[in-house]
Coordinates of C-alpha atoms in Angstrom, one line a residue:
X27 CA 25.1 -7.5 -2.4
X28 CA 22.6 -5.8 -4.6
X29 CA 22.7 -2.7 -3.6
X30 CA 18.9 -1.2 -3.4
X31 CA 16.5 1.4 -1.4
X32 CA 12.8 0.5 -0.4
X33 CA 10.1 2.6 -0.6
X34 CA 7.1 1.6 1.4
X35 CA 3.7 2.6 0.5
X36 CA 1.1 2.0 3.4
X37 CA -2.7 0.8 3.9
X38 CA -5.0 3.1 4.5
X39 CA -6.1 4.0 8.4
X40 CA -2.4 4.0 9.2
X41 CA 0.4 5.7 10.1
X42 CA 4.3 4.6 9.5
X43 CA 4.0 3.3 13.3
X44 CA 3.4 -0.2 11.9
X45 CA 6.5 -0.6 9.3
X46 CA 8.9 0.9 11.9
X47 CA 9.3 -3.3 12.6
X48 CA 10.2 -3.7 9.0
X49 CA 12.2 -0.8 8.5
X50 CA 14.3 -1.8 11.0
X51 CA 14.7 -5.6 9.6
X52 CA 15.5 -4.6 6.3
X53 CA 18.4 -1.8 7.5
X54 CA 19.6 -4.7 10.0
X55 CA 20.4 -6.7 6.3
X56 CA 21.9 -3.1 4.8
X57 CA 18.5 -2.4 3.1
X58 CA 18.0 1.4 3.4
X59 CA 14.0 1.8 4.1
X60 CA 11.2 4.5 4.1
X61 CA 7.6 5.1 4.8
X62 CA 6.3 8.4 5.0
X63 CA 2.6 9.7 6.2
X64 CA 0.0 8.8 3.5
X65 CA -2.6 12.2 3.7
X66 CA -4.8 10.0 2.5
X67 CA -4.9 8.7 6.3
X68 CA -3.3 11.5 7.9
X69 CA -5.4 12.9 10.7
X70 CA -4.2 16.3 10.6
X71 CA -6.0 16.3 7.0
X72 CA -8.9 14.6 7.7
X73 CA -10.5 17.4 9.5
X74 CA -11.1 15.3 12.5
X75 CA -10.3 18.7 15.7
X76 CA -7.7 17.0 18.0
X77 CA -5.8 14.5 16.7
X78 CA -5.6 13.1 19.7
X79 CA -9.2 12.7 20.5
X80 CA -10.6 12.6 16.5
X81 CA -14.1 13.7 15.9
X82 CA -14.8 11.9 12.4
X83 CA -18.2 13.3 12.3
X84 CA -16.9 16.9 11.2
X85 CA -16.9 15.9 7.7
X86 CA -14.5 17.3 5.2
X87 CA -12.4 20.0 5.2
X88 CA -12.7 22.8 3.4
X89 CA -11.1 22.1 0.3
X90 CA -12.1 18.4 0.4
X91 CA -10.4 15.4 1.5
X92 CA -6.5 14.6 -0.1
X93 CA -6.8 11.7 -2.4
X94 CA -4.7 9.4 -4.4
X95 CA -2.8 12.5 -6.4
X96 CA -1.7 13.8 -2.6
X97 CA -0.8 10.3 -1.6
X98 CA 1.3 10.1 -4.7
X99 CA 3.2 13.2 -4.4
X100 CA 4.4 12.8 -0.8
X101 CA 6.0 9.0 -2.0
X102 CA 7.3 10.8 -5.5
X103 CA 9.3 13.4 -3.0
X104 CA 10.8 10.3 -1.1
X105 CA 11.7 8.0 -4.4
X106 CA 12.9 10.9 -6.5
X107 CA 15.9 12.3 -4.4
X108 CA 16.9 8.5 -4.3
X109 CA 16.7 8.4 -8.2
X110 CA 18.7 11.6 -8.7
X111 CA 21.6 9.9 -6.0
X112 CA 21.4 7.0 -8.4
X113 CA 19.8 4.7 -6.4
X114 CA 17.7 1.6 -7.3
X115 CA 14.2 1.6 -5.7
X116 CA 11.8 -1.6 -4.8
X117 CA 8.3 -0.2 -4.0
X118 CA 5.9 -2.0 -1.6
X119 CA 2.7 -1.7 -2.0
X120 CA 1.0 -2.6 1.5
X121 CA -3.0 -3.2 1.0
X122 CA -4.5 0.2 -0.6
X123 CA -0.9 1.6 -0.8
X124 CA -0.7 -1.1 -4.0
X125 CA -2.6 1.7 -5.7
X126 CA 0.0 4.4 -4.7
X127 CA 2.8 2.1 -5.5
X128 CA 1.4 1.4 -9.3
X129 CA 0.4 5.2 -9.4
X130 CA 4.0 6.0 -8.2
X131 CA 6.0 3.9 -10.8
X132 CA 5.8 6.4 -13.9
X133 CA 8.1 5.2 -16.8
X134 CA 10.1 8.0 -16.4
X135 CA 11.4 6.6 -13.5
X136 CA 11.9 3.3 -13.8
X137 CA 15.3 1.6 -14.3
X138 CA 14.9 0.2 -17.5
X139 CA 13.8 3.6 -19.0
X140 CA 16.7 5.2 -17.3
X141 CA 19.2 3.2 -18.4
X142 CA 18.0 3.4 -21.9
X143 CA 19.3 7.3 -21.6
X144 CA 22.3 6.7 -19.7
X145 CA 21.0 7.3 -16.5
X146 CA 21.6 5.6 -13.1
X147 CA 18.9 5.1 -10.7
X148 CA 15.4 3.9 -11.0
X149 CA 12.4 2.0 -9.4
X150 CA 13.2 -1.8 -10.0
X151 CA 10.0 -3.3 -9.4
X152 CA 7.1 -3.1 -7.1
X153 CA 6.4 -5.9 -4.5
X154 CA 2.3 -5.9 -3.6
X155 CA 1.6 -7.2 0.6
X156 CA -1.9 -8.2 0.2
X157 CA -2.0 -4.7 -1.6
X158 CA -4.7 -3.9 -4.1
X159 CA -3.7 -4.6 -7.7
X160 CA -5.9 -1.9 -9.4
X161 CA -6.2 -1.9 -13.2
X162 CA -5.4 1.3 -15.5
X163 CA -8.1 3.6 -15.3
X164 CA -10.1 2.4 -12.2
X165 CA -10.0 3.6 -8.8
X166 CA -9.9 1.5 -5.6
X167 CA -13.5 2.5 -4.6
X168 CA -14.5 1.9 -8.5
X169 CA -12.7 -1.3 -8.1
X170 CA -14.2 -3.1 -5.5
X171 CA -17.6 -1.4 -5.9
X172 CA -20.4 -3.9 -8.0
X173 CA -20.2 -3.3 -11.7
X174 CA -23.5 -4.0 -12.4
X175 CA -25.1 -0.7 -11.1
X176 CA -25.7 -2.0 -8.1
X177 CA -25.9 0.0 -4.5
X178 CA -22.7 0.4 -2.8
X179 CA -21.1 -1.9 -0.5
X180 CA -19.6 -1.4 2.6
X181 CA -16.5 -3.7 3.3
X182 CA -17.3 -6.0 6.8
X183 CA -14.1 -4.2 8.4
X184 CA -15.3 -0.9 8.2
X185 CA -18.0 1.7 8.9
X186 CA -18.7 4.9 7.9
X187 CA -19.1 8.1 10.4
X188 CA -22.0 10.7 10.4
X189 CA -21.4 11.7 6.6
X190 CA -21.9 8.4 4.8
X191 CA -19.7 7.9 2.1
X192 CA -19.0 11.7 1.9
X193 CA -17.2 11.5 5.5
X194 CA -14.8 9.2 6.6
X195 CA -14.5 5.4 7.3
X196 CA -12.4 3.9 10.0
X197 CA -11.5 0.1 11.5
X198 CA -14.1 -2.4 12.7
X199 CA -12.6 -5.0 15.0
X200 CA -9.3 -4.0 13.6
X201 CA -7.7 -6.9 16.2
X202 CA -9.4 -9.4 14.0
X203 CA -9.2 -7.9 10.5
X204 CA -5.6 -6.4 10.9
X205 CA -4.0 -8.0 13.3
X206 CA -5.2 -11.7 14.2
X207 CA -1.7 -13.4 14.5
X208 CA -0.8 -11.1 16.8
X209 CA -0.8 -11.7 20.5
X210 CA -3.2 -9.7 21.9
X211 CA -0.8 -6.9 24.2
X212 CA 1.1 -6.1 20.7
X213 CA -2.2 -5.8 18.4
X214 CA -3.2 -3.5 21.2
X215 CA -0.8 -0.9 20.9
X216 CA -1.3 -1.2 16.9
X217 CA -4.5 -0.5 17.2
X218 CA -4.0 2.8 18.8
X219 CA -2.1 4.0 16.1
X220 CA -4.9 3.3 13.4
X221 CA -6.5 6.7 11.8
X222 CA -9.3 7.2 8.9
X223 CA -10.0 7.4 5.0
X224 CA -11.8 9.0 2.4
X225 CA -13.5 7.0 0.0
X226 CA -10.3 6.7 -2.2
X227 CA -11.5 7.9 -6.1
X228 CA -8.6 9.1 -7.9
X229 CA -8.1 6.8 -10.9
X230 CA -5.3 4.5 -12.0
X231 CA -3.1 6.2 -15.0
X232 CA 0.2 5.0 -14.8
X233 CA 1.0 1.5 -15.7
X234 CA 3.0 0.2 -13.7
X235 CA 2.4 -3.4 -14.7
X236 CA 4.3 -2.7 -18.0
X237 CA 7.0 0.0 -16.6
X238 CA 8.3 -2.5 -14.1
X239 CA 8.8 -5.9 -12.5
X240 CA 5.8 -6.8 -9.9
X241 CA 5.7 -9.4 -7.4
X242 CA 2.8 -10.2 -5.4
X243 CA 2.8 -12.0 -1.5
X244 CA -0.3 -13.6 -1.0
X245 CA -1.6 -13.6 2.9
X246 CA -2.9 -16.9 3.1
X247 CA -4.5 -15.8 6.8
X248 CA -5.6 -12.5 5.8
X249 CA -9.3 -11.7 7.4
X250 CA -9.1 -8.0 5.4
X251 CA -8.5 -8.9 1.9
X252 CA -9.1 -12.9 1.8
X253 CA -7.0 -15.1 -0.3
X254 CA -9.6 -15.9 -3.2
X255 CA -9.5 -12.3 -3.9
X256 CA -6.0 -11.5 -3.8
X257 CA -5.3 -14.3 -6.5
X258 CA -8.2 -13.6 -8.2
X259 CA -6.4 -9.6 -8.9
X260 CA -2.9 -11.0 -9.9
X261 CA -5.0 -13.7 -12.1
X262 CA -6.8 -10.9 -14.1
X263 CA -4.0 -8.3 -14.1
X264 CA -2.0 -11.5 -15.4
X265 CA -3.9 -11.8 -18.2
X266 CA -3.6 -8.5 -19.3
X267 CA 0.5 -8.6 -19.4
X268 CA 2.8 -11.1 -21.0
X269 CA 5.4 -10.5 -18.1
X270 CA 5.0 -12.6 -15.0
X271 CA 4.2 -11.5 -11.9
X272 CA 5.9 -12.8 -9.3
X273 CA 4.1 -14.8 -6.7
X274 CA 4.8 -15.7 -3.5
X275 CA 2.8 -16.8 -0.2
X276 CA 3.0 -16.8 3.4
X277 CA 0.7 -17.7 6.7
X278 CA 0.2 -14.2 7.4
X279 CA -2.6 -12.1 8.0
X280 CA -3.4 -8.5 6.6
X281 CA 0.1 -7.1 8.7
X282 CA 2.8 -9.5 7.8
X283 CA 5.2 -6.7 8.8
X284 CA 4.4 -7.1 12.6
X285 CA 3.9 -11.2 12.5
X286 CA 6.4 -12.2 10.1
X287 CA 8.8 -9.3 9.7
X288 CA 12.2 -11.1 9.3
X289 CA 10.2 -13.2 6.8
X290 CA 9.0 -10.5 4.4
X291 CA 12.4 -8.3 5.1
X292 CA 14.0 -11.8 3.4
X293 CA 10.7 -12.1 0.6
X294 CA 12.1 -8.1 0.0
X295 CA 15.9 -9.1 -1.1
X296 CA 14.6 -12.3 -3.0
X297 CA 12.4 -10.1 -4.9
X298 CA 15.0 -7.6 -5.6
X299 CA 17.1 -10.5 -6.8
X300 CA 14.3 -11.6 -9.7
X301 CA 14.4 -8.0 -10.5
X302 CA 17.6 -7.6 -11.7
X303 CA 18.1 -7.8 -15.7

């Protein structure tokens, strides 16, 4: 069996609550798996009082709210341990965590750079789930925002608290736009696990879509990121790149690792295969 670690970057307004499902499949088919707490969407750094009964209206704290370089950090102190042990690593990038993913997969630590010097170990490839394929030197919020100098829009699934776009967003109807194949008891108890974001600015500099390979599962049912836009990102970032990016599709909505866990746990180990040089 190939012989791999995953490495699972999360959307933002979660915690690793969600993925537990997936972690689970993939160690169930010998898969070692980890997601750790984005800060990005950790209340505890959101400035929000008690956690357990968030005020978003506080606005920032006082050094400002983490961002993408934070978010990258905690994944680099999962993936690099697992590198130095001489492990292989697939990355999933899981809606805005696509960002953290491409951000996380520096040359220096990808397998085919490794192996160059004689080293073991190294990120294999990165596997986007409905994530957000962001190009070199734009940020998510710079992405999706008009080009044309036009006033900011707000995304129908979310709203912005007290501060504007200075404070934090969170979840509208989050059992529609996150979790609509779900019956309604088990997108219930997601839903209380949901948290906040920043307007996410940090900007793109690794390039991932060179370093390594990528593979992309379209959510054909997604309400969040709708399937005209998520082939419309792999389209343009395809043009870009003479390597192929690996496509694949499933019924799904935005959360395929609660509806169709064993089915994306399986999507994981064929990717890995096409991965392998």
């Amino acid at each position: 069996m190939f012989d791999f670690a995953v490495v699972i970057c999360h959307g933002s307004y979660h915690t690793p609550v969600p993925y537990e499902p997936l972690i689970n499949a993939l160690k169930s088919k010998g898969i070692d798996a980890y997601c750790p707490q984005l800060p990005t969407a950790d209340l505890a750094k959101l400035n929000v009082g008690d956690i357990a009964s968030p005020d978003f209206d506080l606005g920032p704290p006082g050094k400002g709210y983490p961002q993408g370089e934070e978010d990258t950090d905690t994944i680099l102190r999962v993936i690099q341990p697992l590198i130095n042990q001489g492990k292989k690593v697939m990355l999933i990038g899981h809606s805005s965590g696509g960002w953290v993913a491409s951000q996380s997969a520096r040359s220096e630590l990808c397998y085919e750079a490794r192996k160059g010097k004689g080293q073991d170990g190294g990120i294999i490839g990165i596997l986007f789930v409905g994530g957000f394929i962001i190009p070199v030197g734009e940020s998510v919020n710079s992405f999706f925002q008009p080009q044309d100098g036009s006033p900011p829009v707000t995304p129908p699934f979310m709203r912005f608290h007290k501060h504007g776009w200075r404070g934090l967003g969170t979840i509208v109807e989050p059992e529609k736009f996150l979790f609509n194949d779900l019956d309604q008891a088990t997108a219930q108890k997601y839903v209380k696990t949901l948290t906040a974001s920043p307007i996410l600015t940090t900007k793109l500099t690794t390039d991932a879509y060179s370093n390594v390979t990528c593979g992309y599962l379209v959510l054909d049912g997604d309400l969040t990121l709708p399937q005209p836009y998520q082939e419309g990102m792999i389209a343009l970032q395809q043009s870009k790149q003479s390597s192929p990016i690996h496509v694949y599709h499933c019924p799904a909505g935005h959360s395929p690792h609660l509806s169709l866990t064993e089915g994306l746990a399986d999507t994981i180990r064929d990717f890995a295969i096409k991965t392998q040089v």
